[in-house]
Tab-separated table of C-alpha atoms in Angstrom:
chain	number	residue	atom	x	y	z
Z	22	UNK	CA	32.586	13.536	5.851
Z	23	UNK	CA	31.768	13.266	2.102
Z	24	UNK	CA	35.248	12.247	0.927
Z	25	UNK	CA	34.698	9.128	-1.611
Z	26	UNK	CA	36.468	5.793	-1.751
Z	27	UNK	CA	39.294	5.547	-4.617
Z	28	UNK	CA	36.460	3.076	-6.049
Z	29	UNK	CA	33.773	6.019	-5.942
Z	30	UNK	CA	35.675	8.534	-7.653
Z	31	UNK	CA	36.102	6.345	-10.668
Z	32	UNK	CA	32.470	5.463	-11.119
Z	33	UNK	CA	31.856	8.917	-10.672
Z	34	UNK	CA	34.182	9.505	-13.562
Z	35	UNK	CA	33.617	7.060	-15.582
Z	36	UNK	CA	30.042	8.106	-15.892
Z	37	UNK	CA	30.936	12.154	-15.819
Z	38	UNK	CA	32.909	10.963	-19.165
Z	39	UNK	CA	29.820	8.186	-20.234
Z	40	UNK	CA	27.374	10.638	-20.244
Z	41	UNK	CA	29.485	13.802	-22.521
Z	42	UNK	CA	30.663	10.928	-24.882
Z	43	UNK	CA	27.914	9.060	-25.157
Z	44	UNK	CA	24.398	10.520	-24.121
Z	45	UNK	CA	24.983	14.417	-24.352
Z	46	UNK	CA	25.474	13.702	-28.524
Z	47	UNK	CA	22.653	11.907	-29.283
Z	48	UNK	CA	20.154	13.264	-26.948
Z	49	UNK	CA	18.422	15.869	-28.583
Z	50	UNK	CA	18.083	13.772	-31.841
Z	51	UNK	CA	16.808	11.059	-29.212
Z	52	UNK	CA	14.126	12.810	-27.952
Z	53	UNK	CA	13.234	13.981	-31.644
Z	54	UNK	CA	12.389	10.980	-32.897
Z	55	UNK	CA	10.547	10.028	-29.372
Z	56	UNK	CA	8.354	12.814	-30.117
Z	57	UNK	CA	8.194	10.993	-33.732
Z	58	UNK	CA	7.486	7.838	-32.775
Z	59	UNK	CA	4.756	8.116	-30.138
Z	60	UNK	CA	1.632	10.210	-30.915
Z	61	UNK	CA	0.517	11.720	-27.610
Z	62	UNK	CA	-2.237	9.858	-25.686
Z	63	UNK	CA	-1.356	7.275	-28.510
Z	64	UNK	CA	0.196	4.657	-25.598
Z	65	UNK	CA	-1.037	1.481	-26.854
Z	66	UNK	CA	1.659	1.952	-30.008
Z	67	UNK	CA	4.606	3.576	-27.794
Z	68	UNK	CA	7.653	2.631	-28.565
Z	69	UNK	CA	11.348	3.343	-27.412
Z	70	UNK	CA	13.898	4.264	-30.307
Z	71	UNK	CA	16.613	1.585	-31.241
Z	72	UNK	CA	19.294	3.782	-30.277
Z	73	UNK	CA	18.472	3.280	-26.615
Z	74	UNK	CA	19.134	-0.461	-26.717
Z	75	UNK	CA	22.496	0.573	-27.977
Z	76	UNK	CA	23.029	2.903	-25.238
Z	77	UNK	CA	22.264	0.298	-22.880
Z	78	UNK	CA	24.527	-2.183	-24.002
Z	79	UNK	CA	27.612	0.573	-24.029
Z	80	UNK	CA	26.730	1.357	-20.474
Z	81	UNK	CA	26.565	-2.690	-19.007
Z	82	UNK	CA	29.644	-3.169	-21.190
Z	83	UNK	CA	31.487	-0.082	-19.322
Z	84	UNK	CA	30.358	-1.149	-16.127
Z	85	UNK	CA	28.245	1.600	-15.428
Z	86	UNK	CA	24.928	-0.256	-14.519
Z	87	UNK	CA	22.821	-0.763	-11.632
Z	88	UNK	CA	25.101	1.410	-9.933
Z	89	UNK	CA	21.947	2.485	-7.258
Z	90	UNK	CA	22.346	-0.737	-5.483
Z	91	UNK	CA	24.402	-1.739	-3.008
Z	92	UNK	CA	24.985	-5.229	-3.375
Z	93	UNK	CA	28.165	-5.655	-4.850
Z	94	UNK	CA	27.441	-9.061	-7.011
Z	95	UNK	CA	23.741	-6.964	-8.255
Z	96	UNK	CA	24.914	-3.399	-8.238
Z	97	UNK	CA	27.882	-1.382	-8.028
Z	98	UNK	CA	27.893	-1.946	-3.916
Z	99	UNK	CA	27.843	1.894	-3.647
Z	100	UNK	CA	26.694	3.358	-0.336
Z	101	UNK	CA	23.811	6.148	-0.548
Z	102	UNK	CA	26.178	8.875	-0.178
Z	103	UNK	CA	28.732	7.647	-2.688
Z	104	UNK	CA	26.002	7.001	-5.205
Z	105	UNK	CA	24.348	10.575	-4.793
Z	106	UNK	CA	27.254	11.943	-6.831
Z	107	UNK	CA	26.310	9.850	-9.532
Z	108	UNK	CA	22.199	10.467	-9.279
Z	109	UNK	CA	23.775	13.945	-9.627
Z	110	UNK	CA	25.299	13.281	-12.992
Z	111	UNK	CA	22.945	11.725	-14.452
Z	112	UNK	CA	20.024	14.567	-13.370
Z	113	UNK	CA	21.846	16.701	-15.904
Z	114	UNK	CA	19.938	14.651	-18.746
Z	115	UNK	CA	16.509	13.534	-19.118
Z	116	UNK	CA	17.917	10.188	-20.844
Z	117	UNK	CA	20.705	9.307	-18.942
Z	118	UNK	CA	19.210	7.303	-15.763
Z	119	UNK	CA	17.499	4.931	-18.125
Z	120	UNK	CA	20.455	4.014	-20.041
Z	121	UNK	CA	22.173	3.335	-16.446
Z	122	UNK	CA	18.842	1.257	-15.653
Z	123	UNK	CA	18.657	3.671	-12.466
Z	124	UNK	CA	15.565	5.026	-13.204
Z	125	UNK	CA	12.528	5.491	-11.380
Z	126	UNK	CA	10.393	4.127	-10.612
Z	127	UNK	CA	12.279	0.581	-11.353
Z	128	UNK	CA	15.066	1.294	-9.114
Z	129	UNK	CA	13.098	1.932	-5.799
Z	130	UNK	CA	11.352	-1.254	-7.037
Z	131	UNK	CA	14.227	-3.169	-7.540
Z	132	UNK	CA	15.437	-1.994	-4.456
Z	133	UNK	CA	12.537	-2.968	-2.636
Z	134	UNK	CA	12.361	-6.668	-3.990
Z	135	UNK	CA	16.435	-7.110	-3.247
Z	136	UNK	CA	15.563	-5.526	0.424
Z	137	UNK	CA	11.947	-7.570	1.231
Z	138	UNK	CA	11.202	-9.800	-1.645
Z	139	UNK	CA	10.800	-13.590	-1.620
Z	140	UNK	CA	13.720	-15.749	-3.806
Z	141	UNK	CA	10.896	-16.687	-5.857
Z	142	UNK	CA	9.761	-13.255	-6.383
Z	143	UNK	CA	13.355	-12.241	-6.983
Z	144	UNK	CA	13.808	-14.917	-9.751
Z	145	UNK	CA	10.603	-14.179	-11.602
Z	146	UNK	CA	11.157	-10.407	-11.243
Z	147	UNK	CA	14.029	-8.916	-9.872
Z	148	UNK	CA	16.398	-10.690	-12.348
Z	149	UNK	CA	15.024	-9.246	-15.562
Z	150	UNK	CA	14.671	-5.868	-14.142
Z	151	UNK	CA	18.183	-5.763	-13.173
Z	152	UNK	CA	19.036	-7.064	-16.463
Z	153	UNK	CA	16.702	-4.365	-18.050
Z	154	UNK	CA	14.788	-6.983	-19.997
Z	155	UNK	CA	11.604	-5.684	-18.553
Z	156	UNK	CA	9.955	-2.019	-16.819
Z	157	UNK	CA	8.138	-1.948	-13.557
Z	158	UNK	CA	5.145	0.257	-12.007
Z	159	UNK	CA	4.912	1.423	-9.044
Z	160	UNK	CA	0.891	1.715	-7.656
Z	161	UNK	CA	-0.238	4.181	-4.677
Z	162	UNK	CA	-1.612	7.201	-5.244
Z	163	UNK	CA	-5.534	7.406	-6.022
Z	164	UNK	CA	-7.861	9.649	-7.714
Z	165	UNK	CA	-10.500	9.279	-5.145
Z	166	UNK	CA	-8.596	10.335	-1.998
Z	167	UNK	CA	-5.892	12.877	-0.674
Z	168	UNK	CA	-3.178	10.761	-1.284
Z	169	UNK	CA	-0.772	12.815	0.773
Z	170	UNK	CA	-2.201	10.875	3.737
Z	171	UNK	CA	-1.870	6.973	2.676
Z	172	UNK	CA	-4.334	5.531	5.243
Z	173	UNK	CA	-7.051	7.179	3.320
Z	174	UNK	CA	-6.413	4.268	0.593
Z	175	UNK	CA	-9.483	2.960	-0.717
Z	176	UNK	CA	-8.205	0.219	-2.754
Z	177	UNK	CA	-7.869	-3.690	-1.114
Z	178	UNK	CA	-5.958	-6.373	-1.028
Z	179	UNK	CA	-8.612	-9.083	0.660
Z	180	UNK	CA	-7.366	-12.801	1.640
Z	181	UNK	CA	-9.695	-15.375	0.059
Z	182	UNK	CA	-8.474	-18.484	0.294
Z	183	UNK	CA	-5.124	-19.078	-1.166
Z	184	UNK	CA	-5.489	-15.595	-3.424
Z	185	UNK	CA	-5.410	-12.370	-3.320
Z	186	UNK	CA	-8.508	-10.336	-4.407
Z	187	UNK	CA	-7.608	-6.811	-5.731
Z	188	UNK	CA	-9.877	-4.001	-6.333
Z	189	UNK	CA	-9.345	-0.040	-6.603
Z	190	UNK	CA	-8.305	2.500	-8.960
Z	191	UNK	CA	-5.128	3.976	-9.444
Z	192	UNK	CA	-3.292	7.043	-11.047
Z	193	UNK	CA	-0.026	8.855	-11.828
Z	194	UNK	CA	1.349	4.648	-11.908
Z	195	UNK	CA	4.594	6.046	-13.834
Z	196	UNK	CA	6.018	3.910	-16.165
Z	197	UNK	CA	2.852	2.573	-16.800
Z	198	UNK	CA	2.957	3.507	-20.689
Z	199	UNK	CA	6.285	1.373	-21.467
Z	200	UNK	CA	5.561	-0.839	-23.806
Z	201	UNK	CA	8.714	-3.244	-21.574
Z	202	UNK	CA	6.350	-3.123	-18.192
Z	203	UNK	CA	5.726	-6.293	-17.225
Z	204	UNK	CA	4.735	-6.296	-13.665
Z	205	UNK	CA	2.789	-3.698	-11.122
Z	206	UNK	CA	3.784	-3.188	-7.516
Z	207	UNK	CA	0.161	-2.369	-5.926
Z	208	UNK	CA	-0.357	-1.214	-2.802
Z	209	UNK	CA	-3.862	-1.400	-0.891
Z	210	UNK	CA	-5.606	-1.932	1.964
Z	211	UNK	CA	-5.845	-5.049	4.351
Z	212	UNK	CA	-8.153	-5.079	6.792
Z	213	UNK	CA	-7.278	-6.261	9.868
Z	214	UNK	CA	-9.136	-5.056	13.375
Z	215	UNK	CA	-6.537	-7.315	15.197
Z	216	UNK	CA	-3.782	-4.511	14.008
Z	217	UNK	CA	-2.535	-0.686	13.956
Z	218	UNK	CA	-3.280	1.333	11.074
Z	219	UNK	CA	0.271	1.334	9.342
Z	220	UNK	CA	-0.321	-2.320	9.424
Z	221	UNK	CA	-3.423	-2.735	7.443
Z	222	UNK	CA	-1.845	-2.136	3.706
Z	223	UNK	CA	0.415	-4.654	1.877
Z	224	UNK	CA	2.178	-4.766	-1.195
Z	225	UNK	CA	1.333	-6.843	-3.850
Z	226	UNK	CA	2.733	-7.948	-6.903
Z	227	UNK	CA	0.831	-7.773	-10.225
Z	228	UNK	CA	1.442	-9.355	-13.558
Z	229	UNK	CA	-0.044	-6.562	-15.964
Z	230	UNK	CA	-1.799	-8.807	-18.394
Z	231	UNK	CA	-3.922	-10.079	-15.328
Z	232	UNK	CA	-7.486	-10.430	-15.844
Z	233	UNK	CA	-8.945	-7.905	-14.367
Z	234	UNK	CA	-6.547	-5.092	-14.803
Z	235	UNK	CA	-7.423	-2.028	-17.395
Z	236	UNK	CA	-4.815	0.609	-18.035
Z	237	UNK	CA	-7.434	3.245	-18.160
Z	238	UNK	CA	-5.674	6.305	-19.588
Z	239	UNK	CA	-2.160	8.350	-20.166
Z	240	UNK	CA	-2.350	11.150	-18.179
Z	241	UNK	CA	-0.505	14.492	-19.735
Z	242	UNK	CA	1.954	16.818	-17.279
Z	243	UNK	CA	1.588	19.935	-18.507
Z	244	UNK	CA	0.237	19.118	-21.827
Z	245	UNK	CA	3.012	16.212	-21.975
Z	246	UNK	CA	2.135	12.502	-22.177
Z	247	UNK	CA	6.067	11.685	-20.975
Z	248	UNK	CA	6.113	8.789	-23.233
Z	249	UNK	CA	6.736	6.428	-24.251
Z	250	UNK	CA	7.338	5.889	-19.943
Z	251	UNK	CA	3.676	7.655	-19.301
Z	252	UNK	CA	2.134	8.269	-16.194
Z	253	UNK	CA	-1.355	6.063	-16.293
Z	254	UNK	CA	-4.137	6.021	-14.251
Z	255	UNK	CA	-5.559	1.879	-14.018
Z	256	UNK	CA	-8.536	0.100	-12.359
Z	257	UNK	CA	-8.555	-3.496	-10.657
Z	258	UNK	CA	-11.389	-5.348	-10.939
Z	259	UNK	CA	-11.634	-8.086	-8.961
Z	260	UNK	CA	-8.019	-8.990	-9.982
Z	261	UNK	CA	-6.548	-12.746	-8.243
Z	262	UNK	CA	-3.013	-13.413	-7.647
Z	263	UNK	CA	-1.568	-16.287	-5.546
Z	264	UNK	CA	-0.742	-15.464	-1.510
Z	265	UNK	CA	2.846	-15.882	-2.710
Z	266	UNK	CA	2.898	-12.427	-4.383
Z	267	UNK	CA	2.279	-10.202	-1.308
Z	268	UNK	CA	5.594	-9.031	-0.755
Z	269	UNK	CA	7.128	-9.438	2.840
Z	270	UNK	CA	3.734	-10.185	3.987
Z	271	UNK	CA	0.007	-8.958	4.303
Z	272	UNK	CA	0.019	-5.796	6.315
Z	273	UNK	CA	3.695	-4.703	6.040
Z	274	UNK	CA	3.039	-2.260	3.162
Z	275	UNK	CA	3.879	0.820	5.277
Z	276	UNK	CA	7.309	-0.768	6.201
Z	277	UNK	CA	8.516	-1.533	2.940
Z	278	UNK	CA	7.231	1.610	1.589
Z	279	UNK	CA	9.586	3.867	3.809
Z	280	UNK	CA	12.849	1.252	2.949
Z	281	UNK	CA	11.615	1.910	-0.610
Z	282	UNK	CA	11.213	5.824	-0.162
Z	283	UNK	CA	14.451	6.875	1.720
Z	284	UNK	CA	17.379	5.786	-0.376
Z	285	UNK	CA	14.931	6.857	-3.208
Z	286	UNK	CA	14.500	10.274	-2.030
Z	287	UNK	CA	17.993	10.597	-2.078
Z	288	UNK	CA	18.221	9.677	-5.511
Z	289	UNK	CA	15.338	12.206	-6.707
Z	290	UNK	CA	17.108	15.018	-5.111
Z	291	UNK	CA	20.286	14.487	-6.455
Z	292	UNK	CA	18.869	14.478	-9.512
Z	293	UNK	CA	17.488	18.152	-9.309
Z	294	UNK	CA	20.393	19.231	-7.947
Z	295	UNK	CA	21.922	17.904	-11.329
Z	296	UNK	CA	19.166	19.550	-13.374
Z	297	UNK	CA	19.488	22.640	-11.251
Z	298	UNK	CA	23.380	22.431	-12.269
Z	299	UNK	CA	22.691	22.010	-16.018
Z	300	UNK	CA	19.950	24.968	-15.936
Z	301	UNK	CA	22.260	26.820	-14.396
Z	302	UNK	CA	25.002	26.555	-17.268
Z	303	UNK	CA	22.140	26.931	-20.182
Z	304	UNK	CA	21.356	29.977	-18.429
Z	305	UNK	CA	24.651	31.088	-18.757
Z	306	UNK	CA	25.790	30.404	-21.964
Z	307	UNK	CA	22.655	31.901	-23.399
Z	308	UNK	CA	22.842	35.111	-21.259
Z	309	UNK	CA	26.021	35.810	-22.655
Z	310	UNK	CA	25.559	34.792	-26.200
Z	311	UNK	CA	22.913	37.132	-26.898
Z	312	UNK	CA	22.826	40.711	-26.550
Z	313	UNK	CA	20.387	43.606	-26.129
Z	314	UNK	CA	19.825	47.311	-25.430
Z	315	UNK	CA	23.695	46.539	-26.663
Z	316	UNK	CA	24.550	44.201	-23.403
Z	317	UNK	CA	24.759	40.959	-22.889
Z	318	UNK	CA	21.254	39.723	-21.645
Z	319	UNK	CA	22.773	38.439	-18.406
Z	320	UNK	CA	24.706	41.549	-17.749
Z	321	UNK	CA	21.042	43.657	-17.603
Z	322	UNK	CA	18.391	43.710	-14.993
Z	323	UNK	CA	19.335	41.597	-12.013
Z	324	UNK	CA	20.035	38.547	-13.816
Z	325	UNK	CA	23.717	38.561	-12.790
Z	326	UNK	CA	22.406	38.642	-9.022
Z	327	UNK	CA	20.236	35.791	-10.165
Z	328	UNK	CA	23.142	33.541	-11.165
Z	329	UNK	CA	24.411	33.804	-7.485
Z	330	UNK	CA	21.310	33.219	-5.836
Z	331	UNK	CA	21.117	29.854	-8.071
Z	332	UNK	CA	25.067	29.288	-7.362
Z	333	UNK	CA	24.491	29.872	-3.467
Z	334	UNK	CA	21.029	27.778	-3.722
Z	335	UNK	CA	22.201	24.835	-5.476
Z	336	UNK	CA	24.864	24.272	-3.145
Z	337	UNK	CA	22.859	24.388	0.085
Z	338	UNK	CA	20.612	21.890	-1.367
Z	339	UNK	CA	23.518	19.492	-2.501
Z	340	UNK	CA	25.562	19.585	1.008
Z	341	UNK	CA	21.949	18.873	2.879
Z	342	UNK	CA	20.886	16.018	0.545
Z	343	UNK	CA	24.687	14.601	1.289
Z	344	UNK	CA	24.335	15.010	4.683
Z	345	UNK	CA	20.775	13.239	4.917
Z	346	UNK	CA	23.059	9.991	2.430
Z	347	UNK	CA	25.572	9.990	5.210
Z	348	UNK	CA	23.537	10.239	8.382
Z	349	UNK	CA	21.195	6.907	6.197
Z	350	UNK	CA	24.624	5.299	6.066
Z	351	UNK	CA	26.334	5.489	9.094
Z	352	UNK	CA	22.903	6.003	11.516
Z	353	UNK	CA	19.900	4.681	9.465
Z	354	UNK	CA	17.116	5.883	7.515
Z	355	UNK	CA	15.065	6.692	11.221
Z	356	UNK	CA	17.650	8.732	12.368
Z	357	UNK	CA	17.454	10.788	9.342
Z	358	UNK	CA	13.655	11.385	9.078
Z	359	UNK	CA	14.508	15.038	9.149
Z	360	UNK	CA	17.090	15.234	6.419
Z	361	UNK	CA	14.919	13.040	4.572
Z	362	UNK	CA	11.957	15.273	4.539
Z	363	UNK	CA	14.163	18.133	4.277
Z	364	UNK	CA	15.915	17.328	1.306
Z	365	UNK	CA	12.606	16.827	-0.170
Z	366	UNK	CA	11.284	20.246	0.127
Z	367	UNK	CA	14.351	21.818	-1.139
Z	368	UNK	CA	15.895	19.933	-3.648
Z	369	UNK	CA	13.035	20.169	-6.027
Z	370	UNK	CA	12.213	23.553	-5.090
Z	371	UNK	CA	15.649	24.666	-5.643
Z	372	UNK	CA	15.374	23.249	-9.110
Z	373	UNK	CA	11.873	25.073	-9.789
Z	374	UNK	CA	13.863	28.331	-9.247
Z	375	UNK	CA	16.696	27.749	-10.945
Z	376	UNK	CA	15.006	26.820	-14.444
Z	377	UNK	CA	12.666	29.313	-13.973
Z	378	UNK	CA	15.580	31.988	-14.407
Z	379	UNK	CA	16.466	29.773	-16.987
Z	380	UNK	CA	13.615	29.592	-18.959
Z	381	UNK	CA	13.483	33.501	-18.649
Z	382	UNK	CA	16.821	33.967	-19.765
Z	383	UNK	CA	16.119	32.085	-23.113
Z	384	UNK	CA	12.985	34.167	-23.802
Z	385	UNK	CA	10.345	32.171	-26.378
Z	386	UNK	CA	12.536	29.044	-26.870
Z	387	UNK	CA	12.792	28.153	-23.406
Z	388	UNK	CA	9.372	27.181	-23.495
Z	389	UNK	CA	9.554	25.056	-26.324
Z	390	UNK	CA	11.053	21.298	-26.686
Z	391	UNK	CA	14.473	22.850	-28.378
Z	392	UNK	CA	16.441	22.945	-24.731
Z	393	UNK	CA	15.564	20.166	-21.685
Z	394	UNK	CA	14.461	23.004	-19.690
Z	395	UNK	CA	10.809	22.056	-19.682
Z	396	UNK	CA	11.575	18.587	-18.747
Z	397	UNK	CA	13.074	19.855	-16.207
Z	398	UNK	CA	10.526	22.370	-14.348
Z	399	UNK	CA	7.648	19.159	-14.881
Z	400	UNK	CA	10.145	17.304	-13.275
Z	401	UNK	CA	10.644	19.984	-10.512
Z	402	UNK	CA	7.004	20.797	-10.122
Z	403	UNK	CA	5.900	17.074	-10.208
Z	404	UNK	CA	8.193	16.184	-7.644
Z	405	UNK	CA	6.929	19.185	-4.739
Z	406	UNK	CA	3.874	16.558	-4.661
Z	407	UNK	CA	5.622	13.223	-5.862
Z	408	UNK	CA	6.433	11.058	-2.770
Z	409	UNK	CA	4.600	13.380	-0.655
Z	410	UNK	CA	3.886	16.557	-0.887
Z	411	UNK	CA	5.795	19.906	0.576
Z	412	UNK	CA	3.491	20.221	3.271
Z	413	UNK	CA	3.231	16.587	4.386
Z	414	UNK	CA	7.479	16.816	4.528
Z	415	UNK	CA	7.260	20.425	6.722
Z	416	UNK	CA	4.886	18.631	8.793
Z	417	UNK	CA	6.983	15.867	9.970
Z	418	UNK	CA	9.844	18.059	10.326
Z	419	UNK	CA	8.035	20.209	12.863
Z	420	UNK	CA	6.827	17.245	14.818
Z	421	UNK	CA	9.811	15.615	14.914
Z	422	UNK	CA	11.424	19.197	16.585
Z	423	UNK	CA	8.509	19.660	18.807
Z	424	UNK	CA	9.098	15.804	20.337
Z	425	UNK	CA	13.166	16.540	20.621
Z	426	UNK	CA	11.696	19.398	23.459
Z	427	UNK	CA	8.550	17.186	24.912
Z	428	UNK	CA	6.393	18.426	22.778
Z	429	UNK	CA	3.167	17.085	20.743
Z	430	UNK	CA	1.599	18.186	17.439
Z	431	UNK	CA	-1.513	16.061	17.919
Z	432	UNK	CA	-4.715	18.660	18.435
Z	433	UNK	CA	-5.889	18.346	22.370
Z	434	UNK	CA	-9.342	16.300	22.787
C-alpha cells in the first residue's frame, strides 16, 4: 500500500543525503547567528542570515524544491503519500523545510492559489512564491473569538462597488515577521442572507503595504519570538482591494480552506513524526553518553521502557498519517475526514511525548537553545491547537462514527 515509485525513492534519497550534507552542518551555527541577528520583539529589523540564500540555491540546483506540489512542471508531481516521506525528513530539522521552500505556511498557500487561484493571481503571486523570491501569511484565527469554531469570525470582507472593504483583527498570522512577506491571505466574513453559513466567508488576497493594514505586534511562544518568520497579530482598517483579489469567489472561503488544510495536515504530521524520530535519537545518544549512580542514564529508572514506548508510538502515528495520504490519493480528502482529524490528534501529541523524555534525559541543557529540542515541543504544543484544536478533531471523529450507525451528535430541541 505504501510502496513508492522508483521516482519517489530517489527524492526521498536525495534529500535524506541533502539534508546530512548540507543542513545538519551548518544548522546550529545557523540558528546562532539568527538569535544574533534579530533582537526579540525587534521585527521591524529581522533579517534572515546569508547562508540561507546559499542553501536555497544548492537545493533548486539539486532538484530538491517545491517538492509538496503535485504538478509536475511547478513541483516535484509527488502524490500526498509519496511526499509524506519527505515532510518526514525534513521534520528532523527546524531549517530544513525552508531551504526546500516547503514551509508553512507558504506551501498550503501556494497550494491553494495553484488549486483555486485566478491566472492573474497566479502570475502576480504564485510565481515568486514558488520561486522563493517572496513569503506569504496566512490570516484566520482572531483574538476576539474562539477560533476553534470559524463561523464565529468577526472580521469582513464587504462588496462595495468594484472593491473589497476589509476590517478585523488578526493573530498568530505566521510568517508575518519575514522581512520577504509580501502578500496576506485573509479570510473574513461575507454576509450573505441568500446563503448557508459555510458560505458567508471568502478569501482574500492582501498586498501587505496596503493602506490600512498595521502589523500590530510579534507575539512570543513560550518566551520565543520565532523570528525572523514571527507569529504577528495585525488589524485592517478599512483596507480596499480590487473584486479581482477574492480568491475563487466571495463566499467560498470554507471550501478552499479544507483543499488548503488536508494535504497540509499531512505535511504537519509528518513533520512531528520526523521530530519525534530525531528526539528519539538525541535521547539516545545522550542516555548513553553520560553516566550516573555508575550507569548509563538510560539504563536507570524506566527510561529504557521509555525508549519503547516512543519506538512503538512513533510508528503508530507514521503508518496512520500514511494511511490518511493514501486514502486522500486514491479516495479523496472527504473520504478521509477521519484519518485527517486523526492524524491530527496524534501526530503532534506523539511528538509532545517523545521530546518530553527527551528533554528529561538531557537534564538542564535540554531546556536551553544548545539541542532543537525546544523547537520542537513549541512546535508540538503549538500544533495540538494549530489548524484546530484536539478537541474540535475528536469531535468530528465521533460524529462522523455516530452517522456510519444512524446516529446524530446535534443536542435534541
Amino acid at each position: 500500500m505504501f510502496e513508492l515509485s522508483s521516482r519517489a525513492q530517489d527524492f526521498v534519497q536525495r534529500t535524506r543525503k541533502f539534508i546530512e550534507t548540507e543542513i545538519e552542518p551548518v544548522e546550529k551555527v545557523f540558528w546562532e547567528e539568527v538569535h544574533q541577528l534579530n533582537p526579540d520583539g525587534n521585527w521591524k529589523s529581522w533579517q534572515w542570515p546569508e547562508q540561507l540564500t546559499v542553501l536555497k540555491e544548492k537545493a533548486k540546483a539539486a532538484g530538491l524544491w517545491n517538492m509538496f506540489l503535485p504538478d509536475a512542471e511547478l513541483g516535484a508531481g509527488l502524490s500526498v503519500q509519496e511526499y509524506a516521506h519527505i515532510a518526514e525528513l525534513t521534520g528532523r530539522s527546524l531549517l530544513a523545510p525552508t531551504v526546500f521552500n516547503c514551509n508553512a505556511p507558504d506551501s498550503g498557500n501556494m497550494e491553494l492559489l495553484w488549486r483555486y487561484g485566478s491566472e492573474e493571481q497566479k502570475q502576480q503571486w504564485l510565481s515568486p512564491l514558488l520561486a522563493g523570491e517572496i513569503r506569504s501569511v496566512f490570516c484566520m484565527t482572531e483574538p476576539a473569538v474562539a477560533s476553534s469554531d470559524a463561523t464565529n469570525m468577526q472580521a469582513t470582507a464587504v462588496i462595495e462597488g468594484d472593491e473589497i472593504v476589509l476590517n478585523g483583527r488578526k493573530w498568530w498570522s505566521s510568517g508575518l515577521g519575514d522581512p520577504n512577506a509580501k502578500v496576506i491571505i485573509f479570510m473574513a466574513h461575507t454576509p450573505d442572507e441568500s446563503k448557508d453559513r459555510h458560505h458567508q466567508h471568502s478569501m482574500v488576497l492582501v498586498p501587505i503595504d496596503t493602506a490600512g493594514v498595521t502589523i500590530e505586534r510579534m507575539l512570543p511562544v513560550f518566551g520565543d519570538y520565532d523570528a525572523p518568520h514571527g507569529h504577528g497579530e495585525i488589524s485592517f482598517n478599512n483596507v480596499r482591494v480590487p473584486l479581482s483579489h477574492f480568491i475563487g469567489g466571495a463566499g467560498q472561503g470554507f471550501e478552499i480552506a479544507q483543499g488548503r488544510l488536508g494535504p497540509g495536515r499531512i505535511h504537519h504530521c509528518m513533520r512531528c513524526i520526523g521530530a519525534a524520530e530525531k528526539s528519539l535519537d538525541l535521547m539516545i545518544e545522550r542516555g548513553m553518553s553520560r553516566t550516573a549512580f555508575g550507569k548509563e542514564i538510560l539504563k536507570l529508572g524506566g527510561n529504557l521502557e521509555r525508549i519503547a514506548e516512543a519506538r512503538v508510538a512513533i510508528d503508530q502515528a507514521r503508518l496512520l498519517t500514511l494511511y490518511a495520504a493514501y486514502k486522500m490519493d486514491t479516495l479523496g480528502n472527504m473520504a478521509a475526514l477521519t484519518e485527517i482529524s486523526a492524524i491530527k490528534v496524534v501526530a503532534p501529541s506523539v511528538l509532545e511525548k517523545v521530546v518530553d523524555m527527551a528533554i528529561q534525559i538531557h537534564g538542564g541543557a535540554g531546556m536551553s537553545r544548545d539541542t532543537v529540542l525546544t523547537g520542537f515541543f513549541a512546535q508540538a504544543r503549538s500544533l495540538r491547537l494549530a489548524d484546530g484544536p484536539d478537541e474540535v478533531h475528536k469531535g468530528m471523529i465521533a460524529k462522523l462514527e455516530l452517522a456510519k450507525r444512524g446516529y446524530s451528535t446535534r443536542r435534541k430541541a
